[in-house]
């Protein structure tokens, strides 16, 4: 009996703090998605519809990212609790047996000890000391079982909210495409020369060479408004929500080193201008996909490469936070046909940052470390 009671005390202490954290995270993410949905409704009649939709998409991306993380953590916690419960089935059965044997109002003979009255007294004292501990273990077990059920319900609810959010952000991106197509009020600083630009592209073998030649192919340039980044260098927002995948000067798998950074982003992420700037170039370039080159101030260029959809035209002056494009989606056709492009399971696997955006900063035609210009310490 004593051996059985001692074994029952080994029942594991599983803390419910992780479940609480996952629940809190999921609820916060749900609130962010609800706020984004309200922003989408208001964007319909907004005076500056482009900016309203841009902020809406960014809010959705933030909320969806938090929801994916919460959903993933809830699944991990539920799996861990279930695994621990299964691994302790034998001890749980013994605990229940002990609790059942000492429950109710047993007859006095149930506590007779072979060693006589002294042994019986000692066994009774031991039971009196162990019973509260056993009850605590039983309560902990009940809480763990309830936590498993809560986590499973949480995952179902989070998946539904995630699906709805993915559908709404897709609608917001479609609305943004239309709003950008209808936009006509942007001022222009110069008129692009498509022929000379095409010649430059054909004769350029590197991104550096193309950026260097841009200043030589513009016509009818208007003197720019006095714009400066003084005091903002190091505090500029990143143009896209994501993670720094490769730093400036860090070699890739092929041993190639580039002066810019590579950001890992989610599919269809929105890319915005970090500051007010003139669009120097927008379109396909070499093997970089679509490229946007911005001039935020004289003799300074921001080079963004790897976009799928680009907005704006060379020569236009745009405000900070203006959308300049969207990232792509690998295997978009297969995803659309199978319906996985809106799949919460696909989005929450931890492999959803499938796209990469290359960011380069050049001042006086000399590459700068982008991490000295942008806030890159957070997964935004």
mmCIF file of C-alpha atoms in Angstrom:
data_model
loop_
_atom_site.group_PDB
_atom_site.id
_atom_site.type_symbol
_atom_site.label_atom_id
_atom_site.label_comp_id
_atom_site.label_asym_id
_atom_site.label_seq_id
_atom_site.Cartn_x
_atom_site.Cartn_y
_atom_site.Cartn_z
ATOM 1 C CA UNK A 1 0.000 0.000 0.000
ATOM 2 C CA UNK A 2 2.755 2.434 0.979
ATOM 3 C CA UNK A 3 4.669 1.569 -2.218
ATOM 4 C CA UNK A 4 1.571 2.255 -4.274
ATOM 5 C CA UNK A 5 0.998 5.597 -2.575
ATOM 6 C CA UNK A 6 4.616 6.610 -3.111
ATOM 7 C CA UNK A 7 4.334 5.746 -6.813
ATOM 8 C CA UNK A 8 1.170 7.801 -7.090
ATOM 9 C CA UNK A 9 3.072 10.844 -5.841
ATOM 10 C CA UNK A 10 5.272 10.650 -8.939
ATOM 11 C CA UNK A 11 2.366 11.797 -11.132
ATOM 12 C CA UNK A 12 3.764 14.670 -13.168
ATOM 13 C CA UNK A 13 3.141 18.373 -12.491
ATOM 14 C CA UNK A 14 2.004 19.833 -15.824
ATOM 15 C CA UNK A 15 1.684 23.587 -15.737
ATOM 16 C CA UNK A 16 -1.198 25.285 -17.497
ATOM 17 C CA UNK A 17 0.772 28.515 -18.016
ATOM 18 C CA UNK A 18 1.651 27.628 -21.615
ATOM 19 C CA UNK A 19 -2.002 27.047 -22.443
ATOM 20 C CA UNK A 20 -2.888 30.381 -20.919
ATOM 21 C CA UNK A 21 -0.229 32.111 -23.013
ATOM 22 C CA UNK A 22 -1.488 30.449 -26.196
ATOM 23 C CA UNK A 23 -5.073 31.421 -25.384
ATOM 24 C CA UNK A 24 -4.090 35.015 -24.651
ATOM 25 C CA UNK A 25 -2.110 35.210 -27.875
ATOM 26 C CA UNK A 26 -4.961 33.812 -29.937
ATOM 27 C CA UNK A 27 -7.472 36.204 -28.384
ATOM 28 C CA UNK A 28 -5.200 39.183 -29.042
ATOM 29 C CA UNK A 29 -4.767 38.052 -32.645
ATOM 30 C CA UNK A 30 -8.533 37.662 -33.035
ATOM 31 C CA UNK A 31 -8.988 41.233 -31.809
ATOM 32 C CA UNK A 32 -6.434 42.456 -34.351
ATOM 33 C CA UNK A 33 -8.239 40.633 -37.160
ATOM 34 C CA UNK A 34 -11.579 42.094 -36.080
ATOM 35 C CA UNK A 35 -10.058 45.585 -36.080
ATOM 36 C CA UNK A 36 -8.617 44.959 -39.558
ATOM 37 C CA UNK A 37 -12.037 43.819 -40.790
ATOM 38 C CA UNK A 38 -13.552 47.076 -39.522
ATOM 39 C CA UNK A 39 -10.807 49.011 -41.316
ATOM 40 C CA UNK A 40 -11.659 47.160 -44.530
ATOM 41 C CA UNK A 41 -15.283 48.257 -44.256
ATOM 42 C CA UNK A 42 -14.270 51.884 -43.637
ATOM 43 C CA UNK A 43 -11.737 51.863 -46.491
ATOM 44 C CA UNK A 44 -14.580 51.571 -48.984
ATOM 45 C CA UNK A 45 -15.563 55.204 -48.453
ATOM 46 C CA UNK A 46 -12.215 56.627 -47.383
ATOM 47 C CA UNK A 47 -11.045 59.834 -49.030
ATOM 48 C CA UNK A 48 -7.579 58.386 -49.586
ATOM 49 C CA UNK A 49 -8.620 54.859 -50.446
ATOM 50 C CA UNK A 50 -5.123 53.731 -51.360
ATOM 51 C CA UNK A 51 -3.697 54.650 -47.971
ATOM 52 C CA UNK A 52 -6.727 53.223 -46.158
ATOM 53 C CA UNK A 53 -6.388 49.897 -47.979
ATOM 54 C CA UNK A 54 -2.633 49.858 -47.393
ATOM 55 C CA UNK A 55 -3.110 50.255 -43.645
ATOM 56 C CA UNK A 56 -5.848 47.623 -43.741
ATOM 57 C CA UNK A 57 -3.620 45.086 -45.476
ATOM 58 C CA UNK A 58 -0.783 45.755 -43.043
ATOM 59 C CA UNK A 59 -3.193 45.295 -40.129
ATOM 60 C CA UNK A 60 -4.404 42.017 -41.594
ATOM 61 C CA UNK A 61 -0.835 40.809 -42.123
ATOM 62 C CA UNK A 62 0.046 41.602 -38.512
ATOM 63 C CA UNK A 63 -3.099 39.935 -37.178
ATOM 64 C CA UNK A 64 -2.719 36.885 -39.396
ATOM 65 C CA UNK A 65 0.895 36.505 -38.330
ATOM 66 C CA UNK A 66 -0.115 36.602 -34.663
ATOM 67 C CA UNK A 67 -2.966 34.172 -35.295
ATOM 68 C CA UNK A 68 -0.665 31.728 -37.086
ATOM 69 C CA UNK A 69 1.760 31.869 -34.178
ATOM 70 C CA UNK A 70 -1.029 31.381 -31.635
ATOM 71 C CA UNK A 71 -2.514 28.499 -33.600
ATOM 72 C CA UNK A 72 0.879 26.865 -33.941
ATOM 73 C CA UNK A 73 1.625 27.252 -30.217
ATOM 74 C CA UNK A 74 -1.784 25.884 -29.244
ATOM 75 C CA UNK A 75 -1.201 22.818 -31.425
ATOM 76 C CA UNK A 76 2.233 22.281 -29.874
ATOM 77 C CA UNK A 77 0.894 22.615 -26.328
ATOM 78 C CA UNK A 78 -2.033 20.300 -27.002
ATOM 79 C CA UNK A 79 0.272 17.677 -28.514
ATOM 80 C CA UNK A 80 2.663 17.892 -25.552
ATOM 81 C CA UNK A 81 -0.119 17.564 -22.981
ATOM 82 C CA UNK A 82 -1.727 14.668 -24.837
ATOM 83 C CA UNK A 83 1.607 12.873 -25.159
ATOM 84 C CA UNK A 84 2.353 13.257 -21.443
ATOM 85 C CA UNK A 85 -1.101 12.080 -20.497
ATOM 86 C CA UNK A 86 -0.753 9.002 -22.706
ATOM 87 C CA UNK A 87 2.693 8.231 -21.332
ATOM 88 C CA UNK A 88 1.327 8.242 -17.760
ATOM 89 C CA UNK A 89 -1.706 6.064 -18.308
ATOM 90 C CA UNK A 90 -0.409 3.428 -15.853
ATOM 91 C CA UNK A 91 0.284 5.921 -13.104
ATOM 92 C CA UNK A 92 -3.064 7.600 -13.655
ATOM 93 C CA UNK A 93 -4.823 4.253 -13.256
ATOM 94 C CA UNK A 94 -2.917 3.600 -10.030
ATOM 95 C CA UNK A 95 -3.782 7.080 -8.754
ATOM 96 C CA UNK A 96 -7.461 6.514 -9.438
ATOM 97 C CA UNK A 97 -7.254 3.134 -7.715
ATOM 98 C CA UNK A 98 -5.695 4.641 -4.616
ATOM 99 C CA UNK A 99 -8.212 7.464 -4.471
ATOM 100 C CA UNK A 100 -11.060 5.011 -4.887
ATOM 101 C CA UNK A 101 -9.723 2.705 -2.176
ATOM 102 C CA UNK A 102 -9.542 5.491 0.397
ATOM 103 C CA UNK A 103 -12.745 7.213 -0.638
ATOM 104 C CA UNK A 104 -16.148 7.007 1.117
ATOM 105 C CA UNK A 105 -16.529 5.587 4.625
ATOM 106 C CA UNK A 106 -14.530 2.337 4.751
ATOM 107 C CA UNK A 107 -15.069 -0.187 7.504
ATOM 108 C CA UNK A 108 -12.496 -0.227 10.323
ATOM 109 C CA UNK A 109 -11.195 -3.611 9.164
ATOM 110 C CA UNK A 110 -10.020 -2.048 5.934
ATOM 111 C CA UNK A 111 -7.251 -0.321 7.854
ATOM 112 C CA UNK A 112 -6.085 -3.282 9.996
ATOM 113 C CA UNK A 113 -2.343 -3.710 9.719
ATOM 114 C CA UNK A 114 -0.431 -7.052 10.082
ATOM 115 C CA UNK A 115 1.815 -5.443 12.701
ATOM 116 C CA UNK A 116 -1.106 -4.782 14.990
ATOM 117 C CA UNK A 117 -2.456 -1.541 16.457
ATOM 118 C CA UNK A 118 0.882 0.296 16.165
ATOM 119 C CA UNK A 119 1.181 -0.565 12.465
ATOM 120 C CA UNK A 120 -2.441 0.399 11.899
ATOM 121 C CA UNK A 121 -1.875 3.746 13.598
ATOM 122 C CA UNK A 122 1.227 4.413 11.525
ATOM 123 C CA UNK A 123 -0.619 3.534 8.278
ATOM 124 C CA UNK A 124 -3.468 5.815 9.279
ATOM 125 C CA UNK A 125 -1.078 8.690 9.917
ATOM 126 C CA UNK A 126 0.592 8.090 6.546
ATOM 127 C CA UNK A 127 -2.764 8.099 4.776
ATOM 128 C CA UNK A 128 -3.743 11.332 6.540
ATOM 129 C CA UNK A 129 -0.569 12.976 5.275
ATOM 130 C CA UNK A 130 -0.765 11.612 1.718
ATOM 131 C CA UNK A 131 -4.469 12.109 1.049
ATOM 132 C CA UNK A 132 -4.211 15.907 0.477
ATOM 133 C CA UNK A 133 -1.270 15.350 -1.890
ATOM 134 C CA UNK A 134 -3.250 12.746 -3.812
ATOM 135 C CA UNK A 135 -6.196 15.092 -4.070
ATOM 136 C CA UNK A 136 -3.933 17.818 -5.416
ATOM 137 C CA UNK A 137 -2.553 15.441 -8.016
ATOM 138 C CA UNK A 138 -6.087 14.473 -9.015
ATOM 139 C CA UNK A 139 -7.024 18.150 -9.361
ATOM 140 C CA UNK A 140 -3.940 18.768 -11.496
ATOM 141 C CA UNK A 141 -4.880 15.820 -13.703
ATOM 142 C CA UNK A 142 -8.401 17.181 -14.135
ATOM 143 C CA UNK A 143 -7.032 20.602 -15.087
ATOM 144 C CA UNK A 144 -4.687 19.034 -17.627
ATOM 145 C CA UNK A 145 -7.538 17.143 -19.242
ATOM 146 C CA UNK A 146 -9.589 20.347 -19.363
ATOM 147 C CA UNK A 147 -6.612 22.167 -20.885
ATOM 148 C CA UNK A 148 -6.407 19.599 -23.685
ATOM 149 C CA UNK A 149 -10.074 20.133 -24.473
ATOM 150 C CA UNK A 150 -9.658 23.928 -24.328
ATOM 151 C CA UNK A 151 -6.663 23.839 -26.658
ATOM 152 C CA UNK A 152 -8.527 21.697 -29.175
ATOM 153 C CA UNK A 153 -11.480 24.095 -29.189
ATOM 154 C CA UNK A 154 -9.052 27.005 -29.454
ATOM 155 C CA UNK A 155 -7.447 25.492 -32.537
ATOM 156 C CA UNK A 156 -10.808 25.044 -34.264
ATOM 157 C CA UNK A 157 -11.843 28.630 -33.516
ATOM 158 C CA UNK A 158 -8.443 30.054 -34.529
ATOM 159 C CA UNK A 159 -8.454 28.123 -37.804
ATOM 160 C CA UNK A 160 -11.880 29.533 -38.659
ATOM 161 C CA UNK A 161 -10.784 33.081 -37.854
ATOM 162 C CA UNK A 162 -7.590 32.590 -39.842
ATOM 163 C CA UNK A 163 -9.546 31.377 -42.867
ATOM 164 C CA UNK A 164 -11.864 34.382 -42.681
ATOM 165 C CA UNK A 165 -8.912 36.757 -42.314
ATOM 166 C CA UNK A 166 -7.125 35.256 -45.313
ATOM 167 C CA UNK A 167 -10.232 35.718 -47.439
ATOM 168 C CA UNK A 168 -10.638 39.329 -46.300
ATOM 169 C CA UNK A 169 -7.004 40.294 -46.891
ATOM 170 C CA UNK A 170 -7.237 38.818 -50.379
ATOM 171 C CA UNK A 171 -10.267 41.055 -50.998
ATOM 172 C CA UNK A 172 -8.295 44.039 -49.682
ATOM 173 C CA UNK A 173 -5.401 43.313 -52.059
ATOM 174 C CA UNK A 174 -7.803 43.079 -54.992
ATOM 175 C CA UNK A 175 -9.360 46.410 -53.991
ATOM 176 C CA UNK A 176 -5.889 47.941 -53.690
ATOM 177 C CA UNK A 177 -4.978 46.811 -57.210
ATOM 178 C CA UNK A 178 -8.065 48.570 -58.519
ATOM 179 C CA UNK A 179 -7.448 51.704 -56.464
ATOM 180 C CA UNK A 180 -3.855 51.928 -57.694
ATOM 181 C CA UNK A 181 -5.014 51.525 -61.289
ATOM 182 C CA UNK A 182 -7.476 54.398 -60.816
ATOM 183 C CA UNK A 183 -4.980 56.750 -59.178
ATOM 184 C CA UNK A 184 -4.105 59.764 -61.313
ATOM 185 C CA UNK A 185 -3.240 62.538 -58.881
ATOM 186 C CA UNK A 186 0.469 61.776 -58.255
ATOM 187 C CA UNK A 187 2.919 64.572 -59.112
ATOM 188 C CA UNK A 188 5.874 63.809 -61.383
ATOM 189 C CA UNK A 189 9.464 64.999 -61.249
ATOM 190 C CA UNK A 190 10.656 63.804 -64.635
ATOM 191 C CA UNK A 191 9.599 62.002 -67.765
ATOM 192 C CA UNK A 192 11.049 58.552 -68.217
ATOM 193 C CA UNK A 193 12.688 57.671 -71.536
ATOM 194 C CA UNK A 194 11.599 54.080 -72.252
ATOM 195 C CA UNK A 195 13.977 53.654 -75.205
ATOM 196 C CA UNK A 196 17.088 54.680 -73.300
ATOM 197 C CA UNK A 197 15.911 52.650 -70.298
ATOM 198 C CA UNK A 198 15.558 49.550 -72.489
ATOM 199 C CA UNK A 199 19.059 50.124 -73.886
ATOM 200 C CA UNK A 200 20.455 50.475 -70.361
ATOM 201 C CA UNK A 201 18.761 47.241 -69.271
ATOM 202 C CA UNK A 202 20.101 45.388 -72.317
ATOM 203 C CA UNK A 203 23.645 46.636 -71.731
ATOM 204 C CA UNK A 204 23.661 46.136 -67.960
ATOM 205 C CA UNK A 205 24.880 42.935 -66.367
ATOM 206 C CA UNK A 206 24.645 43.955 -62.729
ATOM 207 C CA UNK A 207 22.247 45.785 -60.457
ATOM 208 C CA UNK A 208 25.060 48.185 -59.552
ATOM 209 C CA UNK A 209 25.583 49.140 -63.162
ATOM 210 C CA UNK A 210 21.893 49.730 -63.733
ATOM 211 C CA UNK A 211 21.505 51.911 -60.641
ATOM 212 C CA UNK A 212 24.548 53.947 -61.660
ATOM 213 C CA UNK A 213 23.154 54.613 -65.132
ATOM 214 C CA UNK A 214 19.681 55.663 -64.061
ATOM 215 C CA UNK A 215 20.548 59.306 -63.474
ATOM 216 C CA UNK A 216 21.712 59.639 -67.063
ATOM 217 C CA UNK A 217 18.495 58.631 -68.812
ATOM 218 C CA UNK A 218 15.859 61.045 -67.469
ATOM 219 C CA UNK A 219 14.483 64.055 -69.294
ATOM 220 C CA UNK A 220 12.493 67.160 -68.376
ATOM 221 C CA UNK A 221 13.483 66.852 -64.713
ATOM 222 C CA UNK A 222 11.790 69.237 -62.312
ATOM 223 C CA UNK A 223 13.768 70.499 -59.342
ATOM 224 C CA UNK A 224 12.729 68.307 -56.400
ATOM 225 C CA UNK A 225 11.186 69.647 -53.231
ATOM 226 C CA UNK A 226 13.729 69.919 -50.400
ATOM 227 C CA UNK A 227 13.526 66.471 -48.820
ATOM 228 C CA UNK A 228 16.008 65.061 -46.345
ATOM 229 C CA UNK A 229 16.328 61.922 -44.262
ATOM 230 C CA UNK A 230 18.386 63.700 -41.645
ATOM 231 C CA UNK A 231 17.533 62.368 -38.209
ATOM 232 C CA UNK A 232 15.593 59.419 -39.643
ATOM 233 C CA UNK A 233 18.467 57.177 -40.717
ATOM 234 C CA UNK A 234 18.308 54.064 -38.562
ATOM 235 C CA UNK A 235 14.639 54.640 -37.748
ATOM 236 C CA UNK A 236 13.050 54.136 -41.156
ATOM 237 C CA UNK A 237 10.408 51.395 -41.259
ATOM 238 C CA UNK A 238 11.164 48.331 -43.291
ATOM 239 C CA UNK A 239 9.275 48.259 -46.592
ATOM 240 C CA UNK A 240 7.780 44.839 -45.803
ATOM 241 C CA UNK A 241 6.831 42.714 -42.801
ATOM 242 C CA UNK A 242 9.301 39.866 -42.479
ATOM 243 C CA UNK A 243 12.582 38.590 -41.112
ATOM 244 C CA UNK A 244 16.166 39.361 -42.145
ATOM 245 C CA UNK A 245 17.229 36.171 -43.884
ATOM 246 C CA UNK A 246 20.698 37.280 -45.017
ATOM 247 C CA UNK A 247 22.690 40.314 -43.950
ATOM 248 C CA UNK A 248 24.756 42.630 -46.117
ATOM 249 C CA UNK A 249 27.994 41.000 -47.247
ATOM 250 C CA UNK A 250 26.897 37.565 -46.060
ATOM 251 C CA UNK A 251 27.523 34.859 -48.658
ATOM 252 C CA UNK A 252 24.610 32.817 -49.950
ATOM 253 C CA UNK A 253 24.643 29.077 -50.743
ATOM 254 C CA UNK A 254 26.508 29.783 -53.992
ATOM 255 C CA UNK A 255 29.093 31.911 -52.221
ATOM 256 C CA UNK A 256 27.771 35.154 -53.730
ATOM 257 C CA UNK A 257 27.975 38.231 -51.512
ATOM 258 C CA UNK A 258 25.698 41.223 -52.026
ATOM 259 C CA UNK A 259 25.760 44.650 -50.380
ATOM 260 C CA UNK A 260 22.066 44.496 -49.476
ATOM 261 C CA UNK A 261 19.939 42.422 -47.130
ATOM 262 C CA UNK A 262 17.405 39.729 -47.997
ATOM 263 C CA UNK A 263 14.066 39.716 -46.199
ATOM 264 C CA UNK A 264 11.981 36.559 -45.885
ATOM 265 C CA UNK A 265 8.323 37.500 -46.301
ATOM 266 C CA UNK A 266 4.986 35.755 -46.497
ATOM 267 C CA UNK A 267 3.272 35.248 -49.818
ATOM 268 C CA UNK A 268 1.467 38.299 -51.206
ATOM 269 C CA UNK A 269 2.925 40.601 -48.531
ATOM 270 C CA UNK A 270 2.513 44.301 -49.282
ATOM 271 C CA UNK A 271 5.641 46.382 -49.928
ATOM 272 C CA UNK A 272 5.565 50.111 -49.160
ATOM 273 C CA UNK A 273 7.879 53.065 -49.545
ATOM 274 C CA UNK A 274 9.883 53.643 -46.335
ATOM 275 C CA UNK A 275 9.800 57.400 -46.904
ATOM 276 C CA UNK A 276 8.580 60.030 -49.346
ATOM 277 C CA UNK A 277 10.478 59.422 -52.565
ATOM 278 C CA UNK A 278 10.622 59.692 -56.320
ATOM 279 C CA UNK A 279 10.234 56.466 -58.274
ATOM 280 C CA UNK A 280 13.350 56.162 -60.417
ATOM 281 C CA UNK A 281 12.509 52.806 -61.950
ATOM 282 C CA UNK A 282 9.842 50.128 -61.734
ATOM 283 C CA UNK A 283 9.698 46.918 -63.721
ATOM 284 C CA UNK A 284 11.578 43.681 -64.469
ATOM 285 C CA UNK A 285 15.366 43.703 -64.342
ATOM 286 C CA UNK A 286 17.864 40.933 -65.124
ATOM 287 C CA UNK A 287 17.106 37.894 -62.936
ATOM 288 C CA UNK A 288 15.837 39.936 -59.971
ATOM 289 C CA UNK A 289 12.179 39.762 -60.906
ATOM 290 C CA UNK A 290 10.374 43.087 -60.615
ATOM 291 C CA UNK A 291 12.509 45.894 -59.221
ATOM 292 C CA UNK A 292 11.556 49.269 -57.743
ATOM 293 C CA UNK A 293 14.225 51.941 -57.283
ATOM 294 C CA UNK A 294 13.300 54.899 -55.079
ATOM 295 C CA UNK A 295 15.105 58.201 -54.535
ATOM 296 C CA UNK A 296 14.142 59.512 -51.068
ATOM 297 C CA UNK A 297 16.648 62.342 -51.245
ATOM 298 C CA UNK A 298 19.309 63.598 -53.636
ATOM 299 C CA UNK A 299 22.104 61.083 -54.338
ATOM 300 C CA UNK A 300 20.373 58.333 -52.308
ATOM 301 C CA UNK A 301 18.640 55.285 -53.749
ATOM 302 C CA UNK A 302 16.608 52.458 -52.226
ATOM 303 C CA UNK A 303 16.696 49.367 -54.446
ATOM 304 C CA UNK A 304 13.955 46.781 -53.832
ATOM 305 C CA UNK A 305 14.107 43.609 -55.912
ATOM 306 C CA UNK A 306 12.028 40.445 -56.058
ATOM 307 C CA UNK A 307 8.465 41.801 -56.175
ATOM 308 C CA UNK A 308 5.708 40.091 -58.130
ATOM 309 C CA UNK A 309 3.340 43.040 -58.664
ATOM 310 C CA UNK A 310 4.623 46.627 -58.865
ATOM 311 C CA UNK A 311 2.727 49.917 -58.635
ATOM 312 C CA UNK A 312 3.576 53.356 -59.927
ATOM 313 C CA UNK A 313 5.640 54.726 -62.796
ATOM 314 C CA UNK A 314 9.098 56.202 -63.072
ATOM 315 C CA UNK A 315 9.092 59.906 -62.298
ATOM 316 C CA UNK A 316 6.167 59.852 -59.850
ATOM 317 C CA UNK A 317 6.589 61.339 -56.380
ATOM 318 C CA UNK A 318 5.029 59.232 -53.635
ATOM 319 C CA UNK A 319 4.502 59.708 -49.914
ATOM 320 C CA UNK A 320 6.013 57.524 -47.225
ATOM 321 C CA UNK A 321 3.975 54.370 -46.665
ATOM 322 C CA UNK A 322 2.665 54.328 -50.246
ATOM 323 C CA UNK A 323 2.310 50.793 -51.635
ATOM 324 C CA UNK A 324 4.844 50.045 -54.354
ATOM 325 C CA UNK A 325 3.981 46.389 -54.918
ATOM 326 C CA UNK A 326 3.149 42.932 -53.627
ATOM 327 C CA UNK A 327 5.335 39.906 -53.097
ATOM 328 C CA UNK A 328 4.651 36.770 -55.099
ATOM 329 C CA UNK A 329 3.515 33.304 -54.172
ATOM 330 C CA UNK A 330 5.517 30.250 -55.172
ATOM 331 C CA UNK A 331 3.498 27.696 -57.110
ATOM 332 C CA UNK A 332 0.602 30.170 -57.192
ATOM 333 C CA UNK A 333 -1.205 28.274 -59.954
ATOM 334 C CA UNK A 334 -1.105 24.961 -58.101
ATOM 335 C CA UNK A 335 -2.137 26.697 -54.879
ATOM 336 C CA UNK A 336 -5.083 28.353 -56.585
ATOM 337 C CA UNK A 337 -6.211 25.107 -58.197
ATOM 338 C CA UNK A 338 -5.965 23.139 -54.960
ATOM 339 C CA UNK A 339 -7.291 25.897 -52.745
ATOM 340 C CA UNK A 340 -4.200 25.849 -50.515
ATOM 341 C CA UNK A 341 -3.484 29.529 -51.148
ATOM 342 C CA UNK A 342 -6.043 30.259 -48.417
ATOM 343 C CA UNK A 343 -5.311 27.218 -46.288
ATOM 344 C CA UNK A 344 -4.771 27.917 -42.574
ATOM 345 C CA UNK A 345 -2.779 24.679 -42.350
ATOM 346 C CA UNK A 346 -0.395 25.859 -45.032
ATOM 347 C CA UNK A 347 -0.076 29.309 -43.531
ATOM 348 C CA UNK A 348 0.656 28.015 -40.058
ATOM 349 C CA UNK A 349 3.304 25.422 -40.764
ATOM 350 C CA UNK A 350 6.269 27.651 -40.009
ATOM 351 C CA UNK A 351 7.352 27.514 -43.669
ATOM 352 C CA UNK A 352 5.021 30.283 -44.816
ATOM 353 C CA UNK A 353 7.739 32.929 -45.374
ATOM 354 C CA UNK A 354 8.337 31.641 -48.870
ATOM 355 C CA UNK A 355 9.218 34.905 -50.630
ATOM 356 C CA UNK A 356 12.380 37.005 -50.498
ATOM 357 C CA UNK A 357 12.829 40.736 -51.006
ATOM 358 C CA UNK A 358 16.287 42.148 -51.677
ATOM 359 C CA UNK A 359 16.886 45.614 -50.185
ATOM 360 C CA UNK A 360 19.888 47.732 -51.087
ATOM 361 C CA UNK A 361 20.744 51.300 -50.076
ATOM 362 C CA UNK A 362 23.100 53.426 -52.161
ATOM 363 C CA UNK A 363 24.411 56.907 -51.333
ATOM 364 C CA UNK A 364 26.611 58.724 -53.850
ATOM 365 C CA UNK A 365 26.582 55.412 -55.729
ATOM 366 C CA UNK A 366 28.274 53.647 -52.798
ATOM 367 C CA UNK A 367 26.393 50.717 -51.174
ATOM 368 C CA UNK A 368 25.413 51.259 -47.530
ATOM 369 C CA UNK A 369 24.455 48.704 -44.884
ATOM 370 C CA UNK A 370 20.621 48.703 -44.916
ATOM 371 C CA UNK A 371 20.516 47.634 -41.267
ATOM 372 C CA UNK A 372 22.029 51.014 -40.397
ATOM 373 C CA UNK A 373 19.081 52.697 -42.151
ATOM 374 C CA UNK A 374 16.060 50.576 -41.208
ATOM 375 C CA UNK A 375 14.595 49.133 -38.021
ATOM 376 C CA UNK A 376 15.368 45.454 -38.520
ATOM 377 C CA UNK A 377 15.348 44.146 -34.961
ATOM 378 C CA UNK A 378 11.711 42.935 -35.060
ATOM 379 C CA UNK A 379 9.586 40.558 -37.096
ATOM 380 C CA UNK A 380 7.145 43.230 -38.125
#
